Coordinates of C-alpha atoms and ligand atoms in Angstrom, one line a residue:
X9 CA 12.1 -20.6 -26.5
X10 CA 8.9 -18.4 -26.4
X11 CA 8.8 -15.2 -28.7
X12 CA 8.0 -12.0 -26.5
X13 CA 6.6 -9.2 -28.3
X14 CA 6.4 -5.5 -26.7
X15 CA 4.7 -2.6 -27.6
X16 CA 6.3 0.8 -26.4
X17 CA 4.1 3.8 -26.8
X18 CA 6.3 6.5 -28.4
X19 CA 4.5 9.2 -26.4
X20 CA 7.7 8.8 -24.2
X21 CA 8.9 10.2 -20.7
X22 CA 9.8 7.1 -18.9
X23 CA 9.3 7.9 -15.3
X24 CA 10.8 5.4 -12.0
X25 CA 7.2 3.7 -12.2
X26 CA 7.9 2.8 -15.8
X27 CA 11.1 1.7 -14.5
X28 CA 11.0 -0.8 -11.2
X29 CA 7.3 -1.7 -12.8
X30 CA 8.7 -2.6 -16.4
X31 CA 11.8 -1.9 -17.7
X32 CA 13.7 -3.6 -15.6
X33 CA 12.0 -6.8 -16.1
X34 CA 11.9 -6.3 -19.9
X35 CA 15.9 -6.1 -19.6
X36 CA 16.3 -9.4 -17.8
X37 CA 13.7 -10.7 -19.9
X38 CA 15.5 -10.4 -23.2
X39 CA 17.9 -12.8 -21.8
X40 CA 15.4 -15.5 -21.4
X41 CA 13.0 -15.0 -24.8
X42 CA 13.2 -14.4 -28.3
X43 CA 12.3 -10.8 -27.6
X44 CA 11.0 -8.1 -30.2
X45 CA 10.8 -4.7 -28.8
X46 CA 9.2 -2.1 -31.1
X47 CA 7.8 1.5 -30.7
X48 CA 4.3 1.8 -31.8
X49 CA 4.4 5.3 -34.2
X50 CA 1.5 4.0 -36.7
X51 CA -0.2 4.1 -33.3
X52 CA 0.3 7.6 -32.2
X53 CA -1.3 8.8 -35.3
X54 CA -4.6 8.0 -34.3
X55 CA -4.3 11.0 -32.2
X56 CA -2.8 13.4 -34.8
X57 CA 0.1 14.3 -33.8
X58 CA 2.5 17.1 -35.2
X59 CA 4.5 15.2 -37.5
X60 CA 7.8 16.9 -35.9
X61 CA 6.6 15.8 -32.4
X62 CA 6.1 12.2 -33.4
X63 CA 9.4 12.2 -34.8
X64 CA 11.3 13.9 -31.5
X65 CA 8.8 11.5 -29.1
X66 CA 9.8 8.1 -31.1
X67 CA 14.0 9.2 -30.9
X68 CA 13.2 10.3 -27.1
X69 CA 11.5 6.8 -26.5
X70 CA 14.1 4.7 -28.6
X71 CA 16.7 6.8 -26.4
X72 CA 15.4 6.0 -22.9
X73 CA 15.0 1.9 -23.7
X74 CA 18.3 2.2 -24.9
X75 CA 19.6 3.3 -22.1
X76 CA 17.6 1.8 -19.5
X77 CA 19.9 -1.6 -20.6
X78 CA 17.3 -3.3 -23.9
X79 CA 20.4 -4.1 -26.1
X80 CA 20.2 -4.3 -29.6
X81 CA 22.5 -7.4 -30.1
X82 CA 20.2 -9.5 -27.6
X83 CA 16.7 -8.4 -28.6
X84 CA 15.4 -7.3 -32.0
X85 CA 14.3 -3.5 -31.5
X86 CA 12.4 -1.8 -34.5
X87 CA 10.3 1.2 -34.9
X88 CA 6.9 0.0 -35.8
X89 CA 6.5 2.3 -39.4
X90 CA 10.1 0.2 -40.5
X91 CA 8.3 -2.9 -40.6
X92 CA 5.4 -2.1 -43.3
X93 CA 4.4 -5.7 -43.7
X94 CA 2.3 -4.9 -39.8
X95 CA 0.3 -2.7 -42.3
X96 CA -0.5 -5.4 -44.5
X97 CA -1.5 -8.1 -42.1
X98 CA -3.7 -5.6 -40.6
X99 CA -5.2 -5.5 -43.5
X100 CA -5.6 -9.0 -44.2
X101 CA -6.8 -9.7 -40.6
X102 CA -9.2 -6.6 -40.9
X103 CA -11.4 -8.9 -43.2
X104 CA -12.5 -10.8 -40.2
X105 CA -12.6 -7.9 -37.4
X106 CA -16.6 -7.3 -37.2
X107 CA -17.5 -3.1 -36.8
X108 CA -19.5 -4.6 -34.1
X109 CA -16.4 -5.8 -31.8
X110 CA -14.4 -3.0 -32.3
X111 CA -16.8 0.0 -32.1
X112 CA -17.5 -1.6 -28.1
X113 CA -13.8 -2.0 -27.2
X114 CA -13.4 0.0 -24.0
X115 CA -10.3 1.9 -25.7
X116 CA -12.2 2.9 -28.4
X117 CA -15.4 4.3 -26.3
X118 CA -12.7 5.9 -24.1
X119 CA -11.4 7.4 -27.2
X120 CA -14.6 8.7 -28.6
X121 CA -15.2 10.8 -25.4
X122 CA -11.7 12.1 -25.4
X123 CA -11.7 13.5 -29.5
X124 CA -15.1 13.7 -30.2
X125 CA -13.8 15.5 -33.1
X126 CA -11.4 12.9 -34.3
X127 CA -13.4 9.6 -34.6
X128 CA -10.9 8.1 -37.1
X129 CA -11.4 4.2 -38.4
X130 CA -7.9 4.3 -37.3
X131 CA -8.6 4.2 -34.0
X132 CA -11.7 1.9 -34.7
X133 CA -9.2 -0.4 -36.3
X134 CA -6.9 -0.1 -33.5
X135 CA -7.1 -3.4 -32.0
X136 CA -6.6 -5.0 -35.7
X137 CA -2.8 -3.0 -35.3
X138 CA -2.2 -4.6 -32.8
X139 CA -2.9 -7.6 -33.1
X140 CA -0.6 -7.5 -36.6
X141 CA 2.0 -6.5 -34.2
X142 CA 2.1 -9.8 -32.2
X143 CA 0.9 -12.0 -35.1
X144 CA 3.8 -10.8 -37.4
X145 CA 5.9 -12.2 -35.1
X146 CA 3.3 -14.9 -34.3
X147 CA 4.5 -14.4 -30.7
X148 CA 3.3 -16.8 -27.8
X149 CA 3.7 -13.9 -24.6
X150 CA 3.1 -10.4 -24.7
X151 CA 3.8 -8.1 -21.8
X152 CA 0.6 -5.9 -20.9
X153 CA -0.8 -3.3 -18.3
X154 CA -4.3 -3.8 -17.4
X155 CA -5.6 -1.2 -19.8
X156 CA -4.6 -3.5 -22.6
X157 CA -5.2 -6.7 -21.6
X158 CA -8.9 -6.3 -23.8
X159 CA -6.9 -5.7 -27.0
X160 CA -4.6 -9.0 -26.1
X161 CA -8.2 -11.1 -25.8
X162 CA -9.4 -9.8 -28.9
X163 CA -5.7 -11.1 -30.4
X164 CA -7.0 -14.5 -29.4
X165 CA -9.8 -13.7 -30.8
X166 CA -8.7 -12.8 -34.0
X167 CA -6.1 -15.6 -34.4
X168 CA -8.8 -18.1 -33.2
X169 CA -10.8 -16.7 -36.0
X170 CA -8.0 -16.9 -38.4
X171 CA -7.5 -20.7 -37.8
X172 CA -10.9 -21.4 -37.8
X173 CA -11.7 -19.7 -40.8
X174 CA -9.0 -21.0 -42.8
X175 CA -9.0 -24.7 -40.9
X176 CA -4.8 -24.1 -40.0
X177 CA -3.4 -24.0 -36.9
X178 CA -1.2 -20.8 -37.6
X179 CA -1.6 -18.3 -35.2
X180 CA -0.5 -19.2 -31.8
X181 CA -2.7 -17.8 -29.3
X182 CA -0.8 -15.2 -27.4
X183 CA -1.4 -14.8 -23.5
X184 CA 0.2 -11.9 -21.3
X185 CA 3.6 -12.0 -19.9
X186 CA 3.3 -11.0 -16.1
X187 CA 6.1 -10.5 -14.1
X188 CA 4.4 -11.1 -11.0
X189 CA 6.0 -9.6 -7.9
X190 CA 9.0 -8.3 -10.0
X191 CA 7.2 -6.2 -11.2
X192 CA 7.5 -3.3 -8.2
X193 CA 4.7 -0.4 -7.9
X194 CA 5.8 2.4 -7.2
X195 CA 3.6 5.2 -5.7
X196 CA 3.9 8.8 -6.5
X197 CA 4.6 11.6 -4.7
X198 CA 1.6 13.2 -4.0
X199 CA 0.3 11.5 -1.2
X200 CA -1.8 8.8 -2.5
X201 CA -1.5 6.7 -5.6
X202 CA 0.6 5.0 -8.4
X203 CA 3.3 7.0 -10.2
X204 CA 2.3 8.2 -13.4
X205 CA 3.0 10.1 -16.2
X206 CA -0.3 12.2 -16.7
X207 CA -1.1 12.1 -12.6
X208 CA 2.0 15.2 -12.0
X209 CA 3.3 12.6 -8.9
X210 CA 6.5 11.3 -11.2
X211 CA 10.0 11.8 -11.1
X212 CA 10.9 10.9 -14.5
X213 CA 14.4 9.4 -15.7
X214 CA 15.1 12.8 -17.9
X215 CA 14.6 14.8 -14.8
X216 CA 17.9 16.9 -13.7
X217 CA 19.2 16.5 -10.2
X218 CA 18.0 19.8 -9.2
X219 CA 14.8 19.1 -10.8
X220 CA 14.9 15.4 -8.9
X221 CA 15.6 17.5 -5.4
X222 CA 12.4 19.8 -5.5
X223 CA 10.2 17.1 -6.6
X224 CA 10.9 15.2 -3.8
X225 CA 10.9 18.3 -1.2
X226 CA 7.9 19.2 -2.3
X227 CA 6.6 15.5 -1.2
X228 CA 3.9 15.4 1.0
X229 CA 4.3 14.3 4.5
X230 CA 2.4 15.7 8.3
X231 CA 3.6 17.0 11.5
X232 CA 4.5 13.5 12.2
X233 CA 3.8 10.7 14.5
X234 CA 3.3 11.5 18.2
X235 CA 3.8 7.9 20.0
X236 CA 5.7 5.4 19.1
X237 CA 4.9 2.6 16.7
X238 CA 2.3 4.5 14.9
X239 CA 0.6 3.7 11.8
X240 CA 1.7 5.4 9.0
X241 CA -0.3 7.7 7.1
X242 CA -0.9 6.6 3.2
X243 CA 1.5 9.7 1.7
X244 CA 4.2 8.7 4.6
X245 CA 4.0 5.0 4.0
X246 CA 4.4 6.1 0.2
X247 CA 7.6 7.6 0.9
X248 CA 9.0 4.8 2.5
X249 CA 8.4 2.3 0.1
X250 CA 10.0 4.5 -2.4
X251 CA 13.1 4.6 -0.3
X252 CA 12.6 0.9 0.0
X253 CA 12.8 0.5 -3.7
X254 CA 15.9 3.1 -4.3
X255 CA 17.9 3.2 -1.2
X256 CA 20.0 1.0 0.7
X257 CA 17.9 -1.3 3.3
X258 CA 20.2 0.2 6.2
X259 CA 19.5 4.1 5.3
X260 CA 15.7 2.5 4.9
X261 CA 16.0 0.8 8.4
X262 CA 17.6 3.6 9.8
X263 CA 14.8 6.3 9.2
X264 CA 12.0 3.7 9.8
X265 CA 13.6 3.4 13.1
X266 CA 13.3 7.3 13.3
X267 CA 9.8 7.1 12.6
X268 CA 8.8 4.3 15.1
X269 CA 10.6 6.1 17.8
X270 CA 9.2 9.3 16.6
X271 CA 12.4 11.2 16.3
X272 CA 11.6 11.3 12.2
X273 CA 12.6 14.4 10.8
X274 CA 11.1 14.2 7.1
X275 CA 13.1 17.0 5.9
X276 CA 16.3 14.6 6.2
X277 CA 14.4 11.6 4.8
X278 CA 13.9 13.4 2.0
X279 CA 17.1 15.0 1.1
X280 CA 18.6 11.9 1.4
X281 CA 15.3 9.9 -0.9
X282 CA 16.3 12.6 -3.5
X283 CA 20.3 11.7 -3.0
X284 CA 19.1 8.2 -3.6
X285 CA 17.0 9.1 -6.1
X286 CA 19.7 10.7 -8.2
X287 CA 22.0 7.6 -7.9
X288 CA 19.8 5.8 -9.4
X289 CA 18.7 8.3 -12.9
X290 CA 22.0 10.2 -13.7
X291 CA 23.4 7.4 -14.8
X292 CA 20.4 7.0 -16.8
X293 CA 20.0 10.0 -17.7
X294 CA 23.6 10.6 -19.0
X295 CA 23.4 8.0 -21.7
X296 CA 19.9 8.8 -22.9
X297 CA 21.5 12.4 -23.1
X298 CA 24.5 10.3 -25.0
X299 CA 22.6 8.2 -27.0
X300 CA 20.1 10.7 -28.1
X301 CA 22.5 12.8 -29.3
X302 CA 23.9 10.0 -31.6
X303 CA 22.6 9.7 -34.8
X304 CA 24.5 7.0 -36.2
X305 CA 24.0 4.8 -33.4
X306 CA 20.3 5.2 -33.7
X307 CA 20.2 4.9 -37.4
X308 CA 22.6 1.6 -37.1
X309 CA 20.2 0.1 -34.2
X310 CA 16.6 0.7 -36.3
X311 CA 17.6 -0.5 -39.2
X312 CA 19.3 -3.9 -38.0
X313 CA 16.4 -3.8 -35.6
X314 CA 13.9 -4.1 -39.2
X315 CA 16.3 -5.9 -40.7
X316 CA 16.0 -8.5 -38.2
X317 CA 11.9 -8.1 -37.8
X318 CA 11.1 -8.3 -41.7
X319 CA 13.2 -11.5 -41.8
X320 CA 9.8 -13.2 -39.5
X321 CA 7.5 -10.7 -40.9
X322 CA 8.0 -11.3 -44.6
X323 CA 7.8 -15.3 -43.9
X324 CA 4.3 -15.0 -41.8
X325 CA 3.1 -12.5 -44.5
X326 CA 4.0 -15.0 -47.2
X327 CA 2.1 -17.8 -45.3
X328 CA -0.3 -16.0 -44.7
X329 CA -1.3 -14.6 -47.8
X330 CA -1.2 -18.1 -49.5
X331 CA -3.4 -19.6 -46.4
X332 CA -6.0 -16.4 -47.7
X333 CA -5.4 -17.8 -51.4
X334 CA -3.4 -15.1 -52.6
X335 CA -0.7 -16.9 -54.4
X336 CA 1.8 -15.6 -57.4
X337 CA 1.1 -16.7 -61.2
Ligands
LIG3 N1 -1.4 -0.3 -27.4 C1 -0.2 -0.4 -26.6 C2 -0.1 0.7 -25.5 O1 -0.8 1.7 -25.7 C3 1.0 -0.3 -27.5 C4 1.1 -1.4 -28.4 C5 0.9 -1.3 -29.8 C6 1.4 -2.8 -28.1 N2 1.0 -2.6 -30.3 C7 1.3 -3.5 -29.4 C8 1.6 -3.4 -27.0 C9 1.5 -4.8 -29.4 C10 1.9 -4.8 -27.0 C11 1.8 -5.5 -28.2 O2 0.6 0.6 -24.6

């Protein structure tokens, strides 16, 4: 069976893009892999966060993939900072990350512009993190957006350096997980676009109903189409597919049919997107709200989640120290 390893950001807010794109593959998924799920705080500290935001945003992130269906007695779920031994292969694997490869990573120039004031080695070493984080596990597939596929390469590169170095064949090489055409796009709702989280075009899966119902009637859409069988503008066509994605294929069929015939009235479309909309978050949304509120629960999953992560981490550490020649008197 392949070991999956993914890395959630703990800067939270999950919204439906996060959902149809990832989550829901990630739930399936956890049925078919060895799967490791863990929330990336050392991460977040490259951007210096308050320390009692970092603390709400991991609970908030915990509490959404929780309730979005991850399940603790299928995959192994762990906050990053729980498994300390990622801080010590970093370390290790540091000794053969060159200044030169990092300092160009595309995240790290990105970064530089962003905080010109904050040019940590953290975030120089970034890459290095995460490459612990897979190697720990020495995981084969690793799910990725585009924007991190770079730091997956340079995990290959690292663990290709590794065995090299040493003459082993530890490391697996770890290529990316891609769900292919399950994993569904969906745009936002401002006309043109992906849904995002910084783009103000999401409706996330913490939003209220009412909340949920003025996002989406505040949609764009035009005066409409004038003969029949008209292309459909880009922020139209947007709204359908979303109603493809969330509704039932009749109510979809039904108001295409409106629009072809040009009897579309966009201010029912939308009231019943939003209806559809809600369907599919309240439920959601009610056991974050549960599950967040639960302490215990919480406490129970992380720590079996670490318990269950230092059992691979302490034996790859192990290994791995004795491979660099550090071995007990
Ligand atoms: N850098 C990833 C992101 O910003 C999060 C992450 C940290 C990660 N470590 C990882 C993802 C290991 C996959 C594997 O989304």
């Amino acid at each position: 069976m392949e070991t999956v390893l993914s890395g959630i950001r703990s800067t939270g807010q999950l919204h439906l893009g996060n959902y149809f794109g990832a989550l829901k593959n990630f739930v399936k998924m956890q049925h078919d892999a060895c799967c490791y799920f863990f929330i990336a705080d050392y991460h977040s500290l490259t951007t210096h966060p308050d320390p009692k935001l970092l603390h709400d945003n991991v609970k908030n992130a915990l509490s959404e993939y929780l309730a979005a269906g991850l399940d603790p007695e299928v995959a192994t779920i762990y906050i990053q900072s729980d498994l300390p031994q990622t801080a010590e292969l970093s370390l290790l694997l540091s000794m053969h990350a060159y200044v030169g490869e990092l300092s160009k990573t595309v995240s790290f120039k990105d970064k530089i512009r962003q905080q010109p004031n904050n040019i940590n080695a953290g975030l120089l070493c970034y890459p290095v993190l995460m490459a612990a984080d897979i190697l720990i596990h020495r995981a084969t597939r690793v799910p990725v957006g585009k924007d991190q596929e770079q730091h997956l390469e340079m995990t290959r590169n690292f663990a290709q350096r590794f065995n090299q170095f040493y003459g082993v064949d530890y490391f697996p090489l770890p290529q990316s997980y891609n769900f292919g055409e399950a994993s569904i796009k969906v745009p936002g709702l401002d006309g043109s676009g992906k849904m995002g989280k910084s783009e103000g075009n999401g409706v996330f899966l913490v939003d209220t109903d009412e909340v949920i119902r003025k996002k989406v009637m505040k949609a764009k859409t035009d005066s409409g189409p004038t003969e029949p069988n008209q292309p459909m503008p880009e922020a139209i066509e947007n709204l359908f597919t979303i109603m493809q994605i969330v509704s039932p294929a009749d109510t979809y069929h039904y108001f295409l049919d409106k629009y072809n015939n040009c009897e579309i009235r966009y201010g029912d479309m939308k009231k019943q997107l939003a209806e559809d909309m809600i369907a599919v978050i309240a439920p959601i949304r009610e056991r974050i709200d549960d599950i967040r509120s639960n302490d215990k629960y919480l406490h129970e999953v992380v720590s079996e989640g670490a318990r269950k992560a230092a059992e691979n981490a302490n034996r790859t550490l192990k290994e791995v120290r004795e491979i660099m020649g550090i071995k007990p008197f």
